[in-house]
PDB file of C-alpha atoms and ligand atoms in Angstrom:
ATOM      1  CA  UNK A 224     -19.976 -34.417   8.316  1.00 93.00           C
ATOM      2  CA  UNK A 225     -17.191 -30.955   7.928  1.00 97.00           C
ATOM      3  CA  UNK A 226     -15.782 -29.120  10.943  1.00 98.00           C
ATOM      4  CA  UNK A 227     -18.300 -25.870   9.029  1.00 98.00           C
ATOM      5  CA  UNK A 228     -21.497 -28.381   8.678  1.00 97.00           C
ATOM      6  CA  UNK A 229     -21.353 -29.712  12.848  1.00 97.00           C
ATOM      7  CA  UNK A 230     -21.328 -25.824  13.709  1.00 97.00           C
ATOM      8  CA  UNK A 231     -24.398 -25.122  12.747  1.00 97.00           C
ATOM      9  CA  UNK A 232     -25.751 -28.652  12.418  1.00 96.00           C
ATOM     10  CA  UNK A 233     -28.259 -27.163  15.834  1.00 96.00           C
ATOM     11  CA  UNK A 234     -28.636 -24.240  14.591  1.00 97.00           C
ATOM     12  CA  UNK A 235     -31.721 -23.177  12.827  1.00 97.00           C
ATOM     13  CA  UNK A 236     -31.319 -18.515  12.826  1.00 97.00           C
ATOM     14  CA  UNK A 237     -27.219 -18.671  11.690  1.00 98.00           C
ATOM     15  CA  UNK A 238     -25.784 -14.758  11.501  1.00 98.00           C
ATOM     16  CA  UNK A 239     -22.121 -15.032   9.927  1.00 98.00           C
ATOM     17  CA  UNK A 240     -20.861 -10.981   9.856  1.00 98.00           C
ATOM     18  CA  UNK A 241     -17.336  -9.845   9.504  1.00 97.00           C
ATOM     19  CA  UNK A 242     -15.977  -6.529  11.038  1.00 96.00           C
ATOM     20  CA  UNK A 243     -15.956  -3.477   9.106  1.00 94.00           C
ATOM     21  CA  UNK A 244     -14.825  -1.480   6.378  1.00 88.00           C
ATOM     22  CA  UNK A 245     -14.110  -5.034   4.355  1.00 94.00           C
ATOM     23  CA  UNK A 246     -11.635  -6.132   2.952  1.00 92.00           C
ATOM     24  CA  UNK A 247     -11.427  -9.449   0.035  1.00 94.00           C
ATOM     25  CA  UNK A 248     -10.864 -11.853   2.409  1.00 96.00           C
ATOM     26  CA  UNK A 249     -13.434 -11.069   4.419  1.00 97.00           C
ATOM     27  CA  UNK A 250     -16.068 -10.552   1.413  1.00 97.00           C
ATOM     28  CA  UNK A 251     -14.726 -13.473   0.247  1.00 98.00           C
ATOM     29  CA  UNK A 252     -15.077 -15.220   4.176  1.00 98.00           C
ATOM     30  CA  UNK A 253     -18.339 -14.780   4.483  1.00 98.00           C
ATOM     31  CA  UNK A 254     -19.419 -15.458   0.980  1.00 98.00           C
ATOM     32  CA  UNK A 255     -18.056 -19.204   0.618  1.00 98.00           C
ATOM     33  CA  UNK A 256     -19.746 -20.099   3.875  1.00 98.00           C
ATOM     34  CA  UNK A 257     -23.066 -18.619   3.536  1.00 98.00           C
ATOM     35  CA  UNK A 258     -22.511 -20.757   0.167  1.00 98.00           C
ATOM     36  CA  UNK A 259     -21.380 -23.668   1.412  1.00 98.00           C
ATOM     37  CA  UNK A 260     -24.385 -23.681   4.498  1.00 98.00           C
ATOM     38  CA  UNK A 261     -27.032 -23.201   2.258  1.00 97.00           C
ATOM     39  CA  UNK A 262     -25.904 -25.600   0.166  1.00 97.00           C
ATOM     40  CA  UNK A 263     -25.747 -28.361   2.781  1.00 96.00           C
ATOM     41  CA  UNK A 264     -28.950 -26.369   5.137  1.00 97.00           C
ATOM     42  CA  UNK A 265     -31.064 -25.310   2.875  1.00 97.00           C
ATOM     43  CA  UNK A 266     -33.946 -24.977   5.587  1.00 97.00           C
ATOM     44  CA  UNK A 267     -32.067 -22.425   7.518  1.00 98.00           C
ATOM     45  CA  UNK A 268     -31.997 -19.273   7.743  1.00 98.00           C
ATOM     46  CA  UNK A 269     -29.490 -17.036   7.792  1.00 98.00           C
ATOM     47  CA  UNK A 270     -27.972 -13.294   7.711  1.00 98.00           C
ATOM     48  CA  UNK A 271     -25.113 -12.641   6.439  1.00 98.00           C
ATOM     49  CA  UNK A 272     -23.963  -8.445   7.449  1.00 98.00           C
ATOM     50  CA  UNK A 273     -20.732  -6.859   5.931  1.00 97.00           C
ATOM     51  CA  UNK A 274     -21.661  -2.338   6.658  1.00 95.00           C
ATOM     52  CA  UNK A 275     -20.770  -3.105   2.992  1.00 92.00           C
ATOM     53  CA  UNK A 276     -19.952  -3.808   0.041  1.00 93.00           C
ATOM     54  CA  UNK A 277     -16.350  -2.790  -1.426  1.00 88.00           C
ATOM     55  CA  UNK A 278     -17.717  -1.696  -5.311  1.00 86.00           C
ATOM     56  CA  UNK A 279     -14.443  -4.486  -6.977  1.00 87.00           C
ATOM     57  CA  UNK A 280     -16.210  -7.505  -4.405  1.00 92.00           C
ATOM     58  CA  UNK A 281     -19.924  -6.878  -5.021  1.00 93.00           C
ATOM     59  CA  UNK A 282     -19.568  -9.064  -8.669  1.00 94.00           C
ATOM     60  CA  UNK A 283     -19.742 -12.100  -5.510  1.00 95.00           C
ATOM     61  CA  UNK A 284     -23.920 -10.834  -4.544  1.00 96.00           C
ATOM     62  CA  UNK A 285     -24.540 -10.366  -7.893  1.00 93.00           C
ATOM     63  CA  UNK A 286     -27.767 -10.929  -7.602  1.00 94.00           C
ATOM     64  CA  UNK A 287     -27.867  -9.220  -4.709  1.00 94.00           C
ATOM     65  CA  UNK A 288     -29.247 -11.998  -2.202  1.00 95.00           C
ATOM     66  CA  UNK A 289     -26.726 -12.971   0.391  1.00 97.00           C
ATOM     67  CA  UNK A 290     -26.046  -9.405   2.332  1.00 97.00           C
ATOM     68  CA  UNK A 291     -27.123  -7.349   4.720  1.00 96.00           C
ATOM     69  CA  UNK A 292     -26.260  -3.709   4.979  1.00 96.00           C
ATOM     70  CA  UNK A 293     -28.759  -3.284   7.678  1.00 94.00           C
ATOM     71  CA  UNK A 294     -29.953  -5.139  11.150  1.00 95.00           C
ATOM     72  CA  UNK A 295     -32.717  -3.569  12.303  1.00 91.00           C
ATOM     73  CA  UNK A 296     -35.607  -5.555  12.630  1.00 92.00           C
ATOM     74  CA  UNK A 297     -33.499  -8.960  12.143  1.00 95.00           C
ATOM     75  CA  UNK A 298     -34.481 -11.450  15.099  1.00 95.00           C
ATOM     76  CA  UNK A 299     -31.451 -12.014  16.540  1.00 95.00           C
ATOM     77  CA  UNK A 300     -29.595 -15.327  15.724  1.00 97.00           C
ATOM     78  CA  UNK A 301     -29.653 -18.244  18.148  1.00 96.00           C
ATOM     79  CA  UNK A 302     -25.074 -18.666  16.505  1.00 98.00           C
ATOM     80  CA  UNK A 303     -23.396 -15.945  15.348  1.00 98.00           C
ATOM     81  CA  UNK A 304     -20.667 -16.825  13.342  1.00 98.00           C
ATOM     82  CA  UNK A 305     -17.590 -14.553  13.119  1.00 98.00           C
ATOM     83  CA  UNK A 306     -14.859 -14.317   9.824  1.00 98.00           C
ATOM     84  CA  UNK A 307     -11.729 -12.962   9.181  1.00 96.00           C
ATOM     85  CA  UNK A 308     -12.659 -10.548  12.847  1.00 96.00           C
ATOM     86  CA  UNK A 309     -10.158  -9.649  15.349  1.00 92.00           C
ATOM     87  CA  UNK A 310     -12.206  -8.064  18.175  1.00 94.00           C
ATOM     88  CA  UNK A 311     -16.103  -8.696  19.041  1.00 96.00           C
ATOM     89  CA  UNK A 312     -15.792  -4.311  18.635  1.00 95.00           C
ATOM     90  CA  UNK A 313     -14.817  -4.188  14.997  1.00 95.00           C
ATOM     91  CA  UNK A 314     -18.573  -6.427  13.827  1.00 97.00           C
ATOM     92  CA  UNK A 315     -20.237  -2.450  13.921  1.00 96.00           C
ATOM     93  CA  UNK A 316     -23.801  -2.840  13.921  1.00 96.00           C
ATOM     94  CA  UNK A 317     -23.514  -7.052  14.391  1.00 97.00           C
ATOM     95  CA  UNK A 318     -21.852  -6.808  18.126  1.00 97.00           C
ATOM     96  CA  UNK A 319     -24.977  -7.291  19.275  1.00 96.00           C
ATOM     97  CA  UNK A 320     -26.169  -9.409  17.789  1.00 97.00           C
ATOM     98  CA  UNK A 321     -22.478 -11.397  18.794  1.00 98.00           C
ATOM     99  CA  UNK A 322     -23.964 -10.671  21.865  1.00 97.00           C
ATOM    100  CA  UNK A 323     -26.932 -12.351  22.787  1.00 96.00           C
ATOM    101  CA  UNK A 324     -25.955 -15.152  20.362  1.00 96.00           C
ATOM    102  CA  UNK A 325     -27.288 -18.145  21.974  1.00 96.00           C
ATOM    103  CA  UNK A 326     -24.248 -20.418  20.147  1.00 97.00           C
ATOM    104  CA  UNK A 327     -20.267 -18.075  19.437  1.00 98.00           C
ATOM    105  CA  UNK A 328     -17.936 -19.285  17.071  1.00 98.00           C
ATOM    106  CA  UNK A 329     -15.060 -16.903  15.237  1.00 98.00           C
ATOM    107  CA  UNK A 330     -13.001 -18.422  12.676  1.00 98.00           C
ATOM    108  CA  UNK A 331      -9.866 -15.797  12.429  1.00 96.00           C
ATOM    109  CA  UNK A 332      -5.963 -14.980  11.620  1.00 95.00           C
ATOM    110  CA  UNK A 333      -5.360 -12.285  13.118  1.00 91.00           C
ATOM    111  CA  UNK A 334      -2.338 -12.555  15.745  1.00 86.00           C
ATOM    112  CA  UNK A 335      -3.997 -10.130  17.927  1.00 86.00           C
ATOM    113  CA  UNK A 336      -7.535 -12.265  18.235  1.00 90.00           C
ATOM    114  CA  UNK A 337      -7.947 -13.168  21.508  1.00 93.00           C
ATOM    115  CA  UNK A 338     -10.946 -15.614  20.207  1.00 97.00           C
ATOM    116  CA  UNK A 339     -13.163 -13.910  22.210  1.00 97.00           C
ATOM    117  CA  UNK A 340     -16.432 -17.033  20.448  1.00 97.00           C
ATOM    118  CA  UNK A 341     -17.477 -19.599  22.957  1.00 97.00           C
ATOM    119  CA  UNK A 342     -15.925 -21.695  19.810  1.00 98.00           C
ATOM    120  CA  UNK A 343     -12.816 -20.005  18.417  1.00 98.00           C
ATOM    121  CA  UNK A 344     -10.481 -21.102  14.912  1.00 98.00           C
ATOM    122  CA  UNK A 345      -8.120 -19.447  15.102  1.00 97.00           C
ATOM    123  CA  UNK A 346      -4.456 -19.097  12.700  1.00 96.00           C
ATOM    124  CA  UNK A 347      -2.100 -17.680  13.167  1.00 93.00           C
ATOM    125  CA  UNK A 348       0.553 -18.124  11.013  1.00 94.00           C
ATOM    126  CA  UNK A 349      -2.650 -18.867   7.981  1.00 96.00           C
ATOM    127  CA  UNK A 350      -2.109 -16.274   4.885  1.00 95.00           C
ATOM    128  CA  UNK A 351      -6.373 -14.900   5.601  1.00 96.00           C
ATOM    129  CA  UNK A 352      -9.306 -16.900   6.786  1.00 97.00           C
ATOM    130  CA  UNK A 353     -10.421 -18.115   3.676  1.00 98.00           C
ATOM    131  CA  UNK A 354      -7.476 -20.474   4.065  1.00 98.00           C
ATOM    132  CA  UNK A 355      -9.154 -21.239   7.860  1.00 98.00           C
ATOM    133  CA  UNK A 356     -12.342 -21.149   6.165  1.00 98.00           C
ATOM    134  CA  UNK A 357     -10.842 -23.303   3.946  1.00 98.00           C
ATOM    135  CA  UNK A 358      -9.789 -26.281   7.137  1.00 98.00           C
ATOM    136  CA  UNK A 359     -12.891 -26.562   8.106  1.00 98.00           C
ATOM    137  CA  UNK A 360     -15.129 -27.455   4.611  1.00 98.00           C
ATOM    138  CA  UNK A 361     -14.819 -30.712   3.191  1.00 98.00           C
ATOM    139  CA  UNK A 362     -13.395 -30.511  -0.263  1.00 96.00           C
ATOM    140  CA  UNK A 363     -14.942 -32.319  -2.422  1.00 96.00           C
ATOM    141  CA  UNK A 364     -18.118 -29.451  -1.255  1.00 97.00           C
ATOM    142  CA  UNK A 365     -16.156 -26.503  -2.948  1.00 98.00           C
ATOM    143  CA  UNK A 366     -18.227 -25.806  -5.884  1.00 97.00           C
ATOM    144  CA  UNK A 367     -16.582 -22.909  -8.793  1.00 97.00           C
ATOM    145  CA  UNK A 368     -18.910 -20.287  -6.823  1.00 97.00           C
ATOM    146  CA  UNK A 369     -17.654 -20.830  -3.241  1.00 98.00           C
ATOM    147  CA  UNK A 370     -13.743 -21.333  -4.672  1.00 98.00           C
ATOM    148  CA  UNK A 371     -14.245 -17.921  -5.930  1.00 97.00           C
ATOM    149  CA  UNK A 372     -14.897 -16.148  -2.775  1.00 98.00           C
ATOM    150  CA  UNK A 373     -11.937 -18.186  -1.418  1.00 98.00           C
ATOM    151  CA  UNK A 374      -9.468 -17.502  -4.393  1.00 97.00           C
ATOM    152  CA  UNK A 375     -10.470 -13.314  -3.152  1.00 96.00           C
ATOM    153  CA  UNK A 376     -10.163 -14.006  -0.503  1.00 96.00           C
ATOM    154  CA  UNK A 377      -6.253 -16.422  -0.767  1.00 97.00           C
ATOM    155  CA  UNK A 378      -4.712 -13.746  -2.928  1.00 95.00           C
ATOM    156  CA  UNK A 379      -5.829 -10.453  -0.931  1.00 91.00           C
ATOM    157  CA  UNK A 380      -4.167 -10.629   1.974  1.00 91.00           C
ATOM    158  CA  UNK A 381      -2.319 -12.844   0.342  1.00 91.00           C
ATOM    159  CA  UNK A 382      -1.067  -9.887  -1.879  1.00 86.00           C
ATOM    160  CA  UNK A 383      -1.055 -11.686  -4.290  1.00 91.00           C
ATOM    161  CA  UNK A 384       0.998 -14.442  -3.035  1.00 93.00           C
ATOM    162  CA  UNK A 385       4.386 -12.002  -2.404  1.00 85.00           C
ATOM    163  CA  UNK A 386       3.703 -11.338   1.217  1.00 84.00           C
ATOM    164  CA  UNK A 387       5.082 -12.863   3.752  1.00 83.00           C
ATOM    165  CA  UNK A 388       1.490 -14.585   4.825  1.00 90.00           C
ATOM    166  CA  UNK A 389       1.747 -16.729   2.278  1.00 94.00           C
ATOM    167  CA  UNK A 390       2.742 -20.080   2.959  1.00 97.00           C
ATOM    168  CA  UNK A 391       3.564 -24.093   0.776  1.00 98.00           C
ATOM    169  CA  UNK A 392      -0.429 -24.527   1.609  1.00 98.00           C
ATOM    170  CA  UNK A 393      -1.437 -21.258   1.169  1.00 98.00           C
ATOM    171  CA  UNK A 394      -1.029 -22.059  -2.747  1.00 98.00           C
ATOM    172  CA  UNK A 395      -1.557 -25.260  -2.271  1.00 98.00           C
ATOM    173  CA  UNK A 396      -5.535 -24.984  -1.321  1.00 98.00           C
ATOM    174  CA  UNK A 397      -5.477 -22.339  -4.088  1.00 98.00           C
ATOM    175  CA  UNK A 398      -4.284 -24.973  -6.853  1.00 98.00           C
ATOM    176  CA  UNK A 399      -6.980 -26.758  -5.361  1.00 98.00           C
ATOM    177  CA  UNK A 400      -9.396 -23.732  -5.547  1.00 98.00           C
ATOM    178  CA  UNK A 401      -7.914 -23.037  -9.813  1.00 97.00           C
ATOM    179  CA  UNK A 402      -8.897 -26.642 -10.043  1.00 97.00           C
ATOM    180  CA  UNK A 403     -12.876 -25.687  -9.919  1.00 97.00           C
ATOM    181  CA  UNK A 404     -12.085 -24.254 -12.624  1.00 96.00           C
ATOM    182  CA  UNK A 405     -12.920 -20.859 -11.767  1.00 96.00           C
ATOM    183  CA  UNK A 406     -11.105 -17.614 -13.603  1.00 94.00           C
ATOM    184  CA  UNK A 407      -8.826 -16.706 -11.110  1.00 93.00           C
ATOM    185  CA  UNK A 408      -6.043 -15.172 -13.922  1.00 91.00           C
ATOM    186  CA  UNK A 409      -9.949 -13.010 -13.935  1.00 89.00           C
ATOM    187  CA  UNK A 410     -10.433 -12.105 -10.695  1.00 88.00           C
ATOM    188  CA  UNK A 411      -6.497 -10.208  -9.717  1.00 86.00           C
ATOM    189  CA  UNK A 412      -7.224  -7.678 -13.493  1.00 84.00           C
ATOM    190  CA  UNK A 413     -11.019  -7.525 -11.493  1.00 82.00           C
ATOM    191  CA  UNK A 414      -9.473  -6.972  -8.608  1.00 82.00           C
ATOM    192  CA  UNK A 415      -6.469  -5.200  -8.876  1.00 81.00           C
ATOM    193  CA  UNK A 416      -5.751  -3.682 -12.234  1.00 84.00           C
ATOM    194  CA  UNK A 417      -8.473  -2.733 -13.378  1.00 86.00           C
ATOM    195  CA  UNK A 418      -8.093   1.323 -13.246  1.00 91.00           C
ATOM    196  CA  UNK A 419     -10.448   3.723 -15.396  1.00 92.00           C
ATOM    197  CA  UNK A 420      -9.867   5.755 -18.308  1.00 96.00           C
ATOM    198  CA  UNK A 421      -9.324   8.434 -16.073  1.00 96.00           C
ATOM    199  CA  UNK A 422      -7.321   6.964 -13.638  1.00 96.00           C
ATOM    200  CA  UNK A 423      -5.302   5.395 -17.635  1.00 97.00           C
ATOM    201  CA  UNK A 424      -4.516   8.893 -17.937  1.00 97.00           C
ATOM    202  CA  UNK A 425      -3.417  10.785 -15.286  1.00 98.00           C
ATOM    203  CA  UNK A 426      -0.942   8.034 -13.876  1.00 98.00           C
ATOM    204  CA  UNK A 427       0.240   8.943 -17.849  1.00 98.00           C
ATOM    205  CA  UNK A 428       0.478  12.677 -17.750  1.00 98.00           C
ATOM    206  CA  UNK A 429       1.997  12.734 -13.422  1.00 98.00           C
ATOM    207  CA  UNK A 430       4.893   9.929 -14.118  1.00 98.00           C
ATOM    208  CA  UNK A 431       5.881  11.513 -17.530  1.00 98.00           C
ATOM    209  CA  UNK A 432       6.475  15.240 -14.979  1.00 97.00           C
ATOM    210  CA  UNK A 433       8.777  12.977 -11.700  1.00 98.00           C
ATOM    211  CA  UNK A 434      11.689  14.231 -11.989  1.00 98.00           C
ATOM    212  CA  UNK A 435      14.762  12.654 -10.141  1.00 98.00           C
ATOM    213  CA  UNK A 436      16.395  14.078  -7.825  1.00 96.00           C
ATOM    214  CA  UNK A 437      19.868  13.062  -5.270  1.00 96.00           C
ATOM    215  CA  UNK A 438      21.126  10.890  -7.467  1.00 96.00           C
ATOM    216  CA  UNK A 439      17.813   8.616  -8.546  1.00 97.00           C
ATOM    217  CA  UNK A 440      17.327   8.485  -4.588  1.00 97.00           C
ATOM    218  CA  UNK A 441      14.346  10.096  -4.735  1.00 98.00           C
ATOM    219  CA  UNK A 442      11.577  10.160  -7.321  1.00 98.00           C
ATOM    220  CA  UNK A 443       9.122  13.059  -6.922  1.00 98.00           C
ATOM    221  CA  UNK A 444       6.145  13.979  -8.631  1.00 98.00           C
ATOM    222  CA  UNK A 445       2.585  16.510  -8.594  1.00 98.00           C
ATOM    223  CA  UNK A 446      -0.459  16.532  -9.426  1.00 98.00           C
ATOM    224  CA  UNK A 447      -2.464  19.754  -9.624  1.00 97.00           C
ATOM    225  CA  UNK A 448      -5.687  21.017  -9.661  1.00 97.00           C
ATOM    226  CA  UNK A 449      -6.085  21.921 -13.327  1.00 96.00           C
ATOM    227  CA  UNK A 450      -4.513  18.163 -14.330  1.00 97.00           C
ATOM    228  CA  UNK A 451      -7.344  16.783 -11.787  1.00 97.00           C
ATOM    229  CA  UNK A 452     -10.203  18.739 -14.123  1.00 97.00           C
ATOM    230  CA  UNK A 453      -8.832  18.254 -17.953  1.00 98.00           C
ATOM    231  CA  UNK A 454      -8.803  14.747 -17.347  1.00 97.00           C
ATOM    232  CA  UNK A 455     -12.100  15.122 -14.755  1.00 97.00           C
ATOM    233  CA  UNK A 456      -9.619  13.050 -11.929  1.00 96.00           C
ATOM    234  CA  UNK A 457     -11.589  12.720  -8.046  1.00 92.00           C
ATOM    235  CA  UNK A 458      -9.423  12.154  -5.175  1.00 90.00           C
ATOM    236  CA  UNK A 459      -9.259   8.632  -5.653  1.00 83.00           C
ATOM    237  CA  UNK A 460      -8.766   8.506  -8.796  1.00 91.00           C
ATOM    238  CA  UNK A 461      -4.776   9.157  -7.342  1.00 93.00           C
ATOM    239  CA  UNK A 462      -4.878   6.208  -5.369  1.00 85.00           C
ATOM    240  CA  UNK A 463      -1.700   4.112  -6.533  1.00 87.00           C
ATOM    241  CA  UNK A 464       0.104   6.616  -8.715  1.00 96.00           C
ATOM    242  CA  UNK A 465       2.883   7.615  -5.359  1.00 94.00           C
ATOM    243  CA  UNK A 466       3.772   2.760  -5.946  1.00 91.00           C
ATOM    244  CA  UNK A 467       4.448   3.282  -9.589  1.00 95.00           C
ATOM    245  CA  UNK A 468       6.791   5.785  -8.546  1.00 97.00           C
ATOM    246  CA  UNK A 469       8.345   4.129  -5.913  1.00 95.00           C
ATOM    247  CA  UNK A 470       8.920   1.265  -7.890  1.00 95.00           C
ATOM    248  CA  UNK A 471      11.485   3.388  -9.933  1.00 98.00           C
ATOM    249  CA  UNK A 472      14.934   0.861  -9.729  1.00 97.00           C
ATOM    250  CA  UNK A 473      17.494   3.481  -7.801  1.00 97.00           C
ATOM    251  CA  UNK A 474      14.215   4.856  -5.110  1.00 97.00           C
ATOM    252  CA  UNK A 475      14.291   4.850  -1.782  1.00 97.00           C
ATOM    253  CA  UNK A 476      11.393   7.556  -2.324  1.00 97.00           C
ATOM    254  CA  UNK A 477       8.638   9.022  -3.488  1.00 97.00           C
ATOM    255  CA  UNK A 478       6.603  12.020  -3.603  1.00 98.00           C
ATOM    256  CA  UNK A 479       3.811  12.775  -4.488  1.00 98.00           C
ATOM    257  CA  UNK A 480       2.156  16.775  -4.139  1.00 98.00           C
ATOM    258  CA  UNK A 481      -1.793  16.205  -4.632  1.00 97.00           C
ATOM    259  CA  UNK A 482      -2.709  20.712  -5.050  1.00 97.00           C
ATOM    260  CA  UNK A 483      -5.632  20.880  -3.573  1.00 96.00           C
ATOM    261  CA  UNK A 484      -5.745  24.490  -3.511  1.00 96.00           C
ATOM    262  CA  UNK A 485      -3.306  28.251  -3.681  1.00 95.00           C
ATOM    263  CA  UNK A 486      -0.435  26.499  -2.818  1.00 95.00           C
ATOM    264  CA  UNK A 487      -1.501  24.206  -1.143  1.00 97.00           C
ATOM    265  CA  UNK A 488       0.005  20.518  -1.040  1.00 98.00           C
ATOM    266  CA  UNK A 489      -1.641  16.741   0.014  1.00 96.00           C
ATOM    267  CA  UNK A 490       1.915  15.100   0.071  1.00 97.00           C
ATOM    268  CA  UNK A 491       2.436  11.357  -0.114  1.00 96.00           C
ATOM    269  CA  UNK A 492       5.424   9.777   0.562  1.00 96.00           C
ATOM    270  CA  UNK A 493       6.845   6.020   0.960  1.00 94.00           C
ATOM    271  CA  UNK A 494       9.754   4.320   1.344  1.00 94.00           C
ATOM    272  CA  UNK A 495      12.056   1.938   0.447  1.00 93.00           C
ATOM    273  CA  UNK A 496      14.433   0.303   2.850  1.00 92.00           C
ATOM    274  CA  UNK A 497      16.468   3.327   5.453  1.00 94.00           C
ATOM    275  CA  UNK A 498      13.757   6.417   5.104  1.00 95.00           C
ATOM    276  CA  UNK A 499      11.917   7.194   8.325  1.00 94.00           C
ATOM    277  CA  UNK A 500       9.422   9.142   6.436  1.00 94.00           C
ATOM    278  CA  UNK A 501       6.529   9.383   8.880  1.00 91.00           C
ATOM    279  CA  UNK A 502       9.365  11.132  10.744  1.00 95.00           C
ATOM    280  CA  UNK A 503       9.290  13.869   7.960  1.00 97.00           C
ATOM    281  CA  UNK A 504       5.869  13.858   8.230  1.00 96.00           C
ATOM    282  CA  UNK A 505       5.341  14.432  11.575  1.00 95.00           C
ATOM    283  CA  UNK A 506       8.024  17.150  10.636  1.00 97.00           C
ATOM    284  CA  UNK A 507       5.711  18.449   8.703  1.00 97.00           C
ATOM    285  CA  UNK A 508       2.632  18.600  10.721  1.00 95.00           C
ATOM    286  CA  UNK A 509       1.544  14.708   9.251  1.00 92.00           C
ATOM    287  CA  UNK A 510       1.713  11.020  10.149  1.00 87.00           C
ATOM    288  CA  UNK A 511       1.766   8.239   9.177  1.00 80.00           C
ATOM    289  CA  UNK A 512       3.991   4.293   9.882  1.00 81.00           C
ATOM    290  CA  UNK A 513       7.694   4.703   8.917  1.00 87.00           C
ATOM    291  CA  UNK A 514       7.511   3.085   4.963  1.00 86.00           C
ATOM    292  CA  UNK A 515       3.851   5.221   4.685  1.00 85.00           C
ATOM    293  CA  UNK A 516       3.705   8.788   5.818  1.00 91.00           C
ATOM    294  CA  UNK A 517       2.132  12.179   3.875  1.00 93.00           C
ATOM    295  CA  UNK A 518       0.889  15.626   5.213  1.00 97.00           C
ATOM    296  CA  UNK A 519      -0.427  19.116   4.501  1.00 97.00           C
ATOM    297  CA  UNK A 520       1.607  21.448   2.945  1.00 98.00           C
ATOM    298  CA  UNK A 521       2.548  24.781   1.721  1.00 97.00           C
ATOM    299  CA  UNK A 522       3.983  27.522  -0.788  1.00 96.00           C
ATOM    300  CA  UNK A 523       5.418  26.661  -4.329  1.00 96.00           C
ATOM    301  CA  UNK A 524       6.090  23.094  -5.686  1.00 95.00           C
ATOM    302  CA  UNK A 525       9.594  23.583  -5.773  1.00 95.00           C
ATOM    303  CA  UNK A 526       9.543  25.148  -1.893  1.00 96.00           C
ATOM    304  CA  UNK A 527       7.950  22.183  -0.408  1.00 97.00           C
ATOM    305  CA  UNK A 528      10.739  18.464  -2.744  1.00 97.00           C
ATOM    306  CA  UNK A 529      13.672  20.864  -1.067  1.00 96.00           C
ATOM    307  CA  UNK A 530      12.069  20.893   2.155  1.00 97.00           C
ATOM    308  CA  UNK A 531      10.968  17.781   2.560  1.00 97.00           C
ATOM    309  CA  UNK A 532      14.436  16.516   0.057  1.00 96.00           C
ATOM    310  CA  UNK A 533      16.158  17.914   3.179  1.00 96.00           C
ATOM    311  CA  UNK A 534      14.984  15.939   5.329  1.00 97.00           C
ATOM    312  CA  UNK A 535      15.533  13.026   3.544  1.00 97.00           C
ATOM    313  CA  UNK A 536      19.442  14.223   2.826  1.00 95.00           C
ATOM    314  CA  UNK A 537      19.379  14.108   6.538  1.00 94.00           C
ATOM    315  CA  UNK A 538      17.996  11.282   7.374  1.00 94.00           C
ATOM    316  CA  UNK A 539      20.348   9.661   4.821  1.00 90.00           C
ATOM    317  CA  UNK A 540      23.962  11.562   6.060  1.00 84.00           C
ATOM    318  CA  UNK A 541      22.916  10.658   9.967  1.00 78.00           C
ATOM    319  CA  UNK A 542      22.052   6.375   8.976  1.00 59.00           C
ATOM    320  CA  UNK A 543      25.051   6.296   6.342  1.00 53.00           C
TER     321      UNK A 543
HETATM  322 MN1   MN B 662      -8.129 -11.229   6.692  1.00 77.45          MN
END
């Protein structure tokens, strides 16, 4: 009997839940654990809770039979299975059930996880919770549907096998999952690369209008309200455009302005190796991370660009 089966064998009502604002690994792990256990124990009751189901992963629960997004009226489970969740307060509405359950189990890969359940399976070196979960299942029992969910979790958290958490084992597991016959190429497009036509047009228009300054080390572009209107674009359609600018050869900093009002812009910045864009964003009242930050600024597009590049120049001078 696999470890996963052993965990639940004595329980009647099992609640499976992941973290709030679930991502691909979280959705994949909850789906895979549910499908695996339901097949093994069809007589048991399962409640699978996630706060929401992101649109791109909705196909994992096409028939709408797996996930609950609402828990009022749901009976207390005797077993609570927390997946991909680093601490109980990130369980959202399911936290109260976790506190009451007779038995609690946590399967995770977050390094910050302090083993908060009674029984814990935490592998901080694993690429994803789906990778950990795979190790608790019997290989022969992993059908196409389960493999699909695990594979999506793995590619999501490993950034398509390119983050440093990707190991030989990650690739080996992915290989085993591929062998079940899943259309693995399709998920990559669906979950990572797919754009609406509006997004494609806005991306193209923005890139065409971009300019390089400071010997090509900085690339700048702006999206005006008129452009947004012309293409019928929404704010979320801008996502990802800054990264297309950033990967331009020779570029250290990418800057994207999004006009939100009269001479008012939401500024996004990305850097590749040495410029601390958080510092610059903080100077103008914003924040973020060293390589990804943002702020709001006012003035003409050129004034904003000039103000920002001045700060980039200062950093390049002091750091070189
Ligand atoms: Mn994860």
